[in-house]
XYZ file of C-alpha atoms in Angstrom:
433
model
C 7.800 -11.022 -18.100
C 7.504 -14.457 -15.919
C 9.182 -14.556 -13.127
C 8.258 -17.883 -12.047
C 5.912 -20.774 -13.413
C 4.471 -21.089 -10.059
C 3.179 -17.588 -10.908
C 1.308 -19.002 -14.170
C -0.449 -22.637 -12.088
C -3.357 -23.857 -13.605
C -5.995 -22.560 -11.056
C -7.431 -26.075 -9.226
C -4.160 -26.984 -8.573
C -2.827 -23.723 -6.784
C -6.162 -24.271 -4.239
C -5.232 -27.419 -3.283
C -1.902 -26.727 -2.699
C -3.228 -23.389 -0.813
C -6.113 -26.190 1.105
C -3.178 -28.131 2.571
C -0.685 -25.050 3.320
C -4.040 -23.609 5.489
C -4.834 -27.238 7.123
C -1.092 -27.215 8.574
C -1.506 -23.773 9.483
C -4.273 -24.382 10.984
C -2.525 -27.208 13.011
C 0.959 -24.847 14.128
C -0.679 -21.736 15.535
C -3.551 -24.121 17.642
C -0.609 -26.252 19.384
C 1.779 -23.986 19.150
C 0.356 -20.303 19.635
C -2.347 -20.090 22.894
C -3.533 -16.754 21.834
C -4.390 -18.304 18.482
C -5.273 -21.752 20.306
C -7.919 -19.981 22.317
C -9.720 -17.693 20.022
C -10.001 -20.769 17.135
C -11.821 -22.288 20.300
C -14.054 -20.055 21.360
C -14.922 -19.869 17.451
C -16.468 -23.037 18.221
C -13.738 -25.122 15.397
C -10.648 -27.478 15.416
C -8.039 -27.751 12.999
C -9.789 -30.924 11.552
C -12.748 -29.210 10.621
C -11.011 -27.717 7.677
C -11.940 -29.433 4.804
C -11.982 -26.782 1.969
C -10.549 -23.287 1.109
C -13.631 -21.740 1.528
C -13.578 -23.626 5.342
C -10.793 -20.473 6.148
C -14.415 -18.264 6.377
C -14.909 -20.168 9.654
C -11.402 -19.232 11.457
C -10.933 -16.016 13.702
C -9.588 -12.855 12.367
C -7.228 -11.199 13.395
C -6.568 -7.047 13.988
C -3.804 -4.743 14.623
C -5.160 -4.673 18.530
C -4.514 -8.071 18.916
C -0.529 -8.178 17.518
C -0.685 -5.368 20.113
C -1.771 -7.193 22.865
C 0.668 -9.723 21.968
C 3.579 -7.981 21.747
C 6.373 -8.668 21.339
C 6.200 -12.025 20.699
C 3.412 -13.885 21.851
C 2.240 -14.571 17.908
C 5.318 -16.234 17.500
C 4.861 -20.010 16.253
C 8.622 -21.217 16.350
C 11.391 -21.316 18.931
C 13.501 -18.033 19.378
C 16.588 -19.897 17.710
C 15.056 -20.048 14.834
C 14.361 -16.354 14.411
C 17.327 -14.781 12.256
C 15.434 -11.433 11.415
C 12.755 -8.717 13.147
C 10.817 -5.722 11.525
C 8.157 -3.816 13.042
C 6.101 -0.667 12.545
C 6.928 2.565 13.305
C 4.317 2.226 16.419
C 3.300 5.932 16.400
C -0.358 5.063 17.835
C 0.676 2.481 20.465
C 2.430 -0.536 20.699
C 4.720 -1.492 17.127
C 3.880 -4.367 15.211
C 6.121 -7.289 15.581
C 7.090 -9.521 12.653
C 9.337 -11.903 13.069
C 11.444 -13.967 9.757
C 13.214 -17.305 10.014
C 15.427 -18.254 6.916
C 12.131 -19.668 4.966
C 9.890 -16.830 5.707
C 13.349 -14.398 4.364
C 13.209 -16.910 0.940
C 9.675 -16.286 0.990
C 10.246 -12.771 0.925
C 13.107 -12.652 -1.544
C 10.496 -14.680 -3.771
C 7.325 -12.035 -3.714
C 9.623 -9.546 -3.850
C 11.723 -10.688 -7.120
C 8.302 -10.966 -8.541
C 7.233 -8.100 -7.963
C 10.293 -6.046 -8.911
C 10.276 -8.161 -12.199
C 6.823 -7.471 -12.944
C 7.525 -4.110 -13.334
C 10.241 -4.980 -16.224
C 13.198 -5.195 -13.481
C 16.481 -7.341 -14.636
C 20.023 -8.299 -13.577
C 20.759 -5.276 -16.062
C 19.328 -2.327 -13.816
C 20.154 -0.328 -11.579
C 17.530 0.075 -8.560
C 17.675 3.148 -6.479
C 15.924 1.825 -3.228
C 14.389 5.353 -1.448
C 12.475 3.101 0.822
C 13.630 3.289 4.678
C 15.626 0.784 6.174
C 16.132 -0.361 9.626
C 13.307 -2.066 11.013
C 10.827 -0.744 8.311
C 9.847 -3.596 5.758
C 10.224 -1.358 2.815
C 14.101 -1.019 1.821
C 15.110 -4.467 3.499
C 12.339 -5.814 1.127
C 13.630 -4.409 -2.068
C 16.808 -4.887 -1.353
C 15.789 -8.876 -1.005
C 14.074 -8.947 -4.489
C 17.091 -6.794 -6.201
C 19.472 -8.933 -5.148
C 17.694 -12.254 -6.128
C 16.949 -11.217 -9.564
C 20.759 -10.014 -10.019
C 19.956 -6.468 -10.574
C 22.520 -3.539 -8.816
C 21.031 -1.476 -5.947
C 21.625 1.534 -4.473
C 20.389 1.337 -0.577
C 19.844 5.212 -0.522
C 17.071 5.205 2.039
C 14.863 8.440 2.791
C 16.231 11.864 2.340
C 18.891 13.667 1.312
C 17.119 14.707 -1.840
C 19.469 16.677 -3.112
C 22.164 13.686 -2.817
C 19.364 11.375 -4.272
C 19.203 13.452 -7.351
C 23.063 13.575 -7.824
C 23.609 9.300 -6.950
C 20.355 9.178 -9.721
C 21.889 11.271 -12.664
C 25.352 9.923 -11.965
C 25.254 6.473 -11.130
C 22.355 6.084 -14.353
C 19.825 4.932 -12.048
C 17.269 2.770 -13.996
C 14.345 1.909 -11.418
C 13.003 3.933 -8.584
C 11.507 2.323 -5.643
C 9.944 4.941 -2.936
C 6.587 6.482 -2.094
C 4.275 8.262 -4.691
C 4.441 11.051 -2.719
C 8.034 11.196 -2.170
C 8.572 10.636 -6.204
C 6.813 13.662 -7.101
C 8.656 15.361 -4.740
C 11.927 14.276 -5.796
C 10.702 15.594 -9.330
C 9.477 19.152 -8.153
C 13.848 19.047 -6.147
C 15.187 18.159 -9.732
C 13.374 21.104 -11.381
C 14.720 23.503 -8.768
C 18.175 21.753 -9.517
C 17.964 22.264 -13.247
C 18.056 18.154 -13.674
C 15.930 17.305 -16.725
C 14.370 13.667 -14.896
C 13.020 12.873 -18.549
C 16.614 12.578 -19.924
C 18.254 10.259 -17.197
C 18.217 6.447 -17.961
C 15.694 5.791 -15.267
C 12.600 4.278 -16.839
C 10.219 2.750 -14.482
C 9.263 2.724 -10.966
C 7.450 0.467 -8.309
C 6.016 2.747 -5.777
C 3.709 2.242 -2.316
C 3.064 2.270 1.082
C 0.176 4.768 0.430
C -2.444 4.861 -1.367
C -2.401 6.565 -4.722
C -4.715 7.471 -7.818
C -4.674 6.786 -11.691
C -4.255 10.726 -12.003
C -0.930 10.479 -9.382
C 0.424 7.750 -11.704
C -0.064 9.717 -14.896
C 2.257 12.522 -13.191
C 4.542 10.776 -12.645
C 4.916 8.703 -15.611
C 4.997 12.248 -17.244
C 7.822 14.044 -14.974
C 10.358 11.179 -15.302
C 9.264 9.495 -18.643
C 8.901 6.391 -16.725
C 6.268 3.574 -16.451
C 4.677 3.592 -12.401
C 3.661 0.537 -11.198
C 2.123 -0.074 -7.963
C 2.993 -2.346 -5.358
C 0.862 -3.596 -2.303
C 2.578 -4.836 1.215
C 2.023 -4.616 4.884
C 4.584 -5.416 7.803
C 1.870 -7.828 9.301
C 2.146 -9.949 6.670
C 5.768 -9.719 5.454
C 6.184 -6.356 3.919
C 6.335 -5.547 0.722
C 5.920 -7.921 -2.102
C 1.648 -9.145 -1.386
C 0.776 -8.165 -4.617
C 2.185 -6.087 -7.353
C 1.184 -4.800 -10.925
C 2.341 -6.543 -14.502
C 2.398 -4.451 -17.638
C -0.374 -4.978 -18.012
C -0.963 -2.102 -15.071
C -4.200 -3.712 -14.831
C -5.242 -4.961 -10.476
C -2.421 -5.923 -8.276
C -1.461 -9.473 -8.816
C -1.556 -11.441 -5.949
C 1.266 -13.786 -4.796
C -1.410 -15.987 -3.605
C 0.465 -19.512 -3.422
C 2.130 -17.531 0.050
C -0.824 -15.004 1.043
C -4.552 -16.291 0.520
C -6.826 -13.067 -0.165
C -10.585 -12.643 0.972
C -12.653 -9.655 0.856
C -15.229 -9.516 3.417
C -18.229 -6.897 4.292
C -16.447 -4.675 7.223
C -19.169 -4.184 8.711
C -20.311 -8.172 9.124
C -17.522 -9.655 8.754
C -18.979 -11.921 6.359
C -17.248 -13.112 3.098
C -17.933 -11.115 -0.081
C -17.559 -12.355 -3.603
C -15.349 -11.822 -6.586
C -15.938 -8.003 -7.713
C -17.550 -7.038 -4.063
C -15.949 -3.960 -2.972
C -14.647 -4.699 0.780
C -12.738 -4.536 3.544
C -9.072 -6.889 2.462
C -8.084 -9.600 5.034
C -4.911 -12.124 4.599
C -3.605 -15.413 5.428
C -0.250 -16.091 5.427
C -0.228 -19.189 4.355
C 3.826 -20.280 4.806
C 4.690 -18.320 7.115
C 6.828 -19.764 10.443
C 8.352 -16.614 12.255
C 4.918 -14.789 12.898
C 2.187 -16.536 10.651
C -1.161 -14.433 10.505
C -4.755 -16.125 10.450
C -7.223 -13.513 8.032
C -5.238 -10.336 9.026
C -7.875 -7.464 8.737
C -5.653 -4.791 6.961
C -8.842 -2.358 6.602
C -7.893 -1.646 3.334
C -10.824 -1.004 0.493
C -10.566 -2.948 -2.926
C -12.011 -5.956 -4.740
C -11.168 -9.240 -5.996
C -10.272 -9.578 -9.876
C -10.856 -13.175 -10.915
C -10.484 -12.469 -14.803
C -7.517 -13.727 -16.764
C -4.677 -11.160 -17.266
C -3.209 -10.382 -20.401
C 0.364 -11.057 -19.280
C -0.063 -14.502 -18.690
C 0.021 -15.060 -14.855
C -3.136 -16.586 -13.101
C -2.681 -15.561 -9.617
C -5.978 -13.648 -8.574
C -5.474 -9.928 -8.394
C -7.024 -6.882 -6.504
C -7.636 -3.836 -7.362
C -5.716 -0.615 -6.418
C -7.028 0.405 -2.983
C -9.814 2.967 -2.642
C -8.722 3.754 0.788
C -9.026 2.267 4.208
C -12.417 1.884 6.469
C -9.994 3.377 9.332
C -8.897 6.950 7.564
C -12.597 7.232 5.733
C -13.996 10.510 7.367
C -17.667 10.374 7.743
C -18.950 14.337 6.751
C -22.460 14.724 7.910
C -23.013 11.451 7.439
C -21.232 10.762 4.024
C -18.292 8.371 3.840
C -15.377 10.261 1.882
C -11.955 9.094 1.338
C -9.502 11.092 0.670
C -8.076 9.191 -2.293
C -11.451 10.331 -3.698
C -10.479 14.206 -3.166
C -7.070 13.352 -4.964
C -8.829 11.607 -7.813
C -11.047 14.526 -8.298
C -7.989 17.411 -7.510
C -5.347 15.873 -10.221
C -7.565 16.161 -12.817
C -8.113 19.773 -12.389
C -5.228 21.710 -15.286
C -3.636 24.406 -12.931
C -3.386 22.722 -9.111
C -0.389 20.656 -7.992
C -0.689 16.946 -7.007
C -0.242 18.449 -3.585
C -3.277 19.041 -1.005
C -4.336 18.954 2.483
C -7.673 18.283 3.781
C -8.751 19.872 7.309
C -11.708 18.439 9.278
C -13.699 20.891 12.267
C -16.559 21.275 13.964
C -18.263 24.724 13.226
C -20.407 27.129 15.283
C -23.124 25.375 13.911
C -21.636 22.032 15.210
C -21.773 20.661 11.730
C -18.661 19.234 10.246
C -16.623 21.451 8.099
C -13.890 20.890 5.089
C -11.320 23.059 4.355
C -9.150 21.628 0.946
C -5.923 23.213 0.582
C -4.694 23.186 -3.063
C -1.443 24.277 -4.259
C -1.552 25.810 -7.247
C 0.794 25.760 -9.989
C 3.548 28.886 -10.223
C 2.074 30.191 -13.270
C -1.291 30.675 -11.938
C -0.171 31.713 -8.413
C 1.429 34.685 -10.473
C -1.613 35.595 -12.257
C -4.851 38.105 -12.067
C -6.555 37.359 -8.533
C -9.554 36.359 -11.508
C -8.126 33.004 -12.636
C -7.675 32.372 -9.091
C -10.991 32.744 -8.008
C -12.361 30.911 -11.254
C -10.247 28.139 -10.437
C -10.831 28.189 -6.532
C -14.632 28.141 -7.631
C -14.005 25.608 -10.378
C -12.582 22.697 -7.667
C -15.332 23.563 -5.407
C -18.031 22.899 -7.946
C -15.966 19.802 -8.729
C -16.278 18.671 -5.359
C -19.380 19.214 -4.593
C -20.562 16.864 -7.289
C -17.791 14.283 -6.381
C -18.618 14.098 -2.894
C -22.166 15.103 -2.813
C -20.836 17.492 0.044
C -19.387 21.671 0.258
C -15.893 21.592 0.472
C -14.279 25.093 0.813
C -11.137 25.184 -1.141
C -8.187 27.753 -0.256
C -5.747 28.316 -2.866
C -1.863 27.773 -1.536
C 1.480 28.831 -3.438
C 3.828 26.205 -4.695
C 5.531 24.195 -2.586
C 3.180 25.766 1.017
C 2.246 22.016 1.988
C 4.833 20.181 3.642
C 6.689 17.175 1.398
C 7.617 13.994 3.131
C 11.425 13.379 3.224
C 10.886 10.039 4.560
C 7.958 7.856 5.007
C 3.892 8.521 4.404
C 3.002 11.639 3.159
C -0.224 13.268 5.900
C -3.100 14.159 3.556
C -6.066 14.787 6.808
C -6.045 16.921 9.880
C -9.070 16.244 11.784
C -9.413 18.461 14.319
C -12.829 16.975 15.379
C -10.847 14.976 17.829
C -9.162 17.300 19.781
């Protein structure tokens, strides 16, 4: 489904509409931001050396650090009277992350995020259950936007309550659920204990983020509610979310690039990588008034898909995150992210999509894994033999997946803790302490 022909532009025409929204963002945060002002100087540029797109490669990033040292609003590029509407982070490691909307920035919102409801099939006929948090999160304020501009009905549950979740779901004939991955399956593992059969309630599809998640994670859940799980990319430093979203097609994260302008760069360098490089994902806003950002580094992993899509929309897409340069644990000197370790664990017939992974420092002073797996009831319940087959099994598993020894120990059903609200806490590295 189109949302919008903006979304289907031929290609030429979106970049120069994208050239002039960065040459007069360019202009607003050097006269009217000093923070922004003074590092575009000391890159050695002026707004009137942007000629081209590709002339964005020349502007200053900017990191998480510096919205901290900023805070709370010394990004902001508009008078305070024009401010109708704040979110920020949660700010559990320091200082939140401000963003601030004015009415265009909200429209802006309500735009990506219609699009990116209705890419996942979403109409004024359904009924969205919105599990995201509200309150100065991004999440539920942003579906709530998209619902209510493509006409559909929503339910502003929020986090938690599961068991009240389940009962709005089954009664009110819930059609779309918008929440976590993590927080999906465990809404599903709730209904079995409840005796609700998911697979026979109206609800058919789902747009699910703010964590990363595998192919394998999708495929369970698609399977446990007979729905179709689409993924959905946002940040609060950019507006929430709404970036980028999947089509049916289920095929790379489209892009709503005629607001955001995607690069991929080498994390290490800095410098620009092209279409199909796997690297570090950094955003412009280009529209933005409240709190515009100039090539946000998000430190998220993925890659730039220039090739057409199927469903009709040119927008360029990315694909879905391998994980983030900031949560990749380096094991005796080998990167591993622990989307890899999920990847790897789903596929494995008798575990649950549930794990933990534990960092130390041994007597030997090497680094250690320890993988906690729960394992399904059935198995739990069986001859210690299957257990240690399968313990054995994931271990071999891993070992050629990460080119490093992981040791595995088996958990029963339901030992690792669920999230009941927000991002579900996969690592425990207790290198640090």
């Amino acid at each position: 489904m189109i949302f919008n022909t903006d979304e289907c532009m031929d290609r030429q025409a979106r970049m120069k509409i994208q050239l002039a929204a960065l040459k007069n963002l360019t202009e607003t945060v050097y006269s009217k931001v000093p923070y922004y002002r003074e590092k575009i100087k000391a890159a050695g540029i002026a707004p009137r050396d942007i000629h081209s797109i590709t002339d964005i490669e020349k502007l200053p990033f900017t990191t998480k650090d510096d919205l901290r040292e900023n805070y709370p609003h010394g990004l902001r590029a508009c008078p305070q009277d024009r401010i109708v509407e704040v979110h920020m982070s949660t700010g559990t490691t320091g200082k939140p992350v401000v963003n601030e909307y004015t009415e265009k920035d909200l429209n802006i919102w309500r735009q990506s995020m219609a699009r990116t409801l209705a890419g996942a099939g979403c109409t004024c006929d359904d009924i969205v259950q919105n599990c995201y948090g509200y309150g100065l999160f991004t999440g539920g304020a942003g579906v709530h936007y998209g619902s209510l501009a493509i006409g559909a009905e929503v339910l502003p549950m929020s986090s938690g309550l599961t068991e009240r979740q389940l009962m709005i779901m089954r009664d009110f004939g819930s059609t779309m659920l918008t929440c976590t991955p993590s927080y999906a399956l465990y809404l599903a593992e709730e209904a079995v204990e409840a005796g609700i059969d998911l697979r026979a309630l109206p609800i058919n599809k789902g747009c699910f983020g703010a964590e990363a998640w595998s192919e394998s994670m999708r495929e369970e859940i698609e399977d446990r509610y007979n729905m179709k799980a689409y993924d959905i990319y946002g940040l609060t430093e950019i507006i929430g979310p709404g970036v980028a979203f999947e089509c049916e097609a289920q095929n790379g994260l489209h892009v709503n690039e005629d607001f955001f302008y995607p690069e991929i760069i080498d994390p290490q360098t800095g410098k620009a990588l092209k279409a199909g490089e796997k690297g570090e994902l950094v955003f412009t806003t280009l529209t933005r008034e409240g709190t515009p950002m100039l090539r946000y580094r998000t430190r998220d992993i993925t890659y730039i898909m220039e090739e057409p899509c199927t469903c009709g929309r040119t927008t360029r897409r990315i694909h879905r995150l391998f994980g983030r340069t900031d949560d990749m644990l380096i094991i005796r000197g080998v990167n591993v992210f622990p989307s890899q370790i999920e990847q790897a664990l789903i596929e494995i017939e008798g575990t649950e999509p549930q794990y933990l992974i534990i960092v130390s420092r041994g007597e030997s002073h090497l680094d250690e894994i320890e993988l906690q797996v729960e394992v399904k009831k059935e198995l739990f319940s069986d001859e210690t033999r299957g257990l240690e087959n399968l313990r054995t099994r994931i271990e071999t598993v891993m070992r050629s997946k990460l080119q490093i020894s992981v040791k595995v120990k088996l958990v029963e059903p339901k030992t690792i803790t669920r999230p009941q609200a927000g991002k579900v806490q996969r690592v425990i590295d207790n290198r640090k302490i």
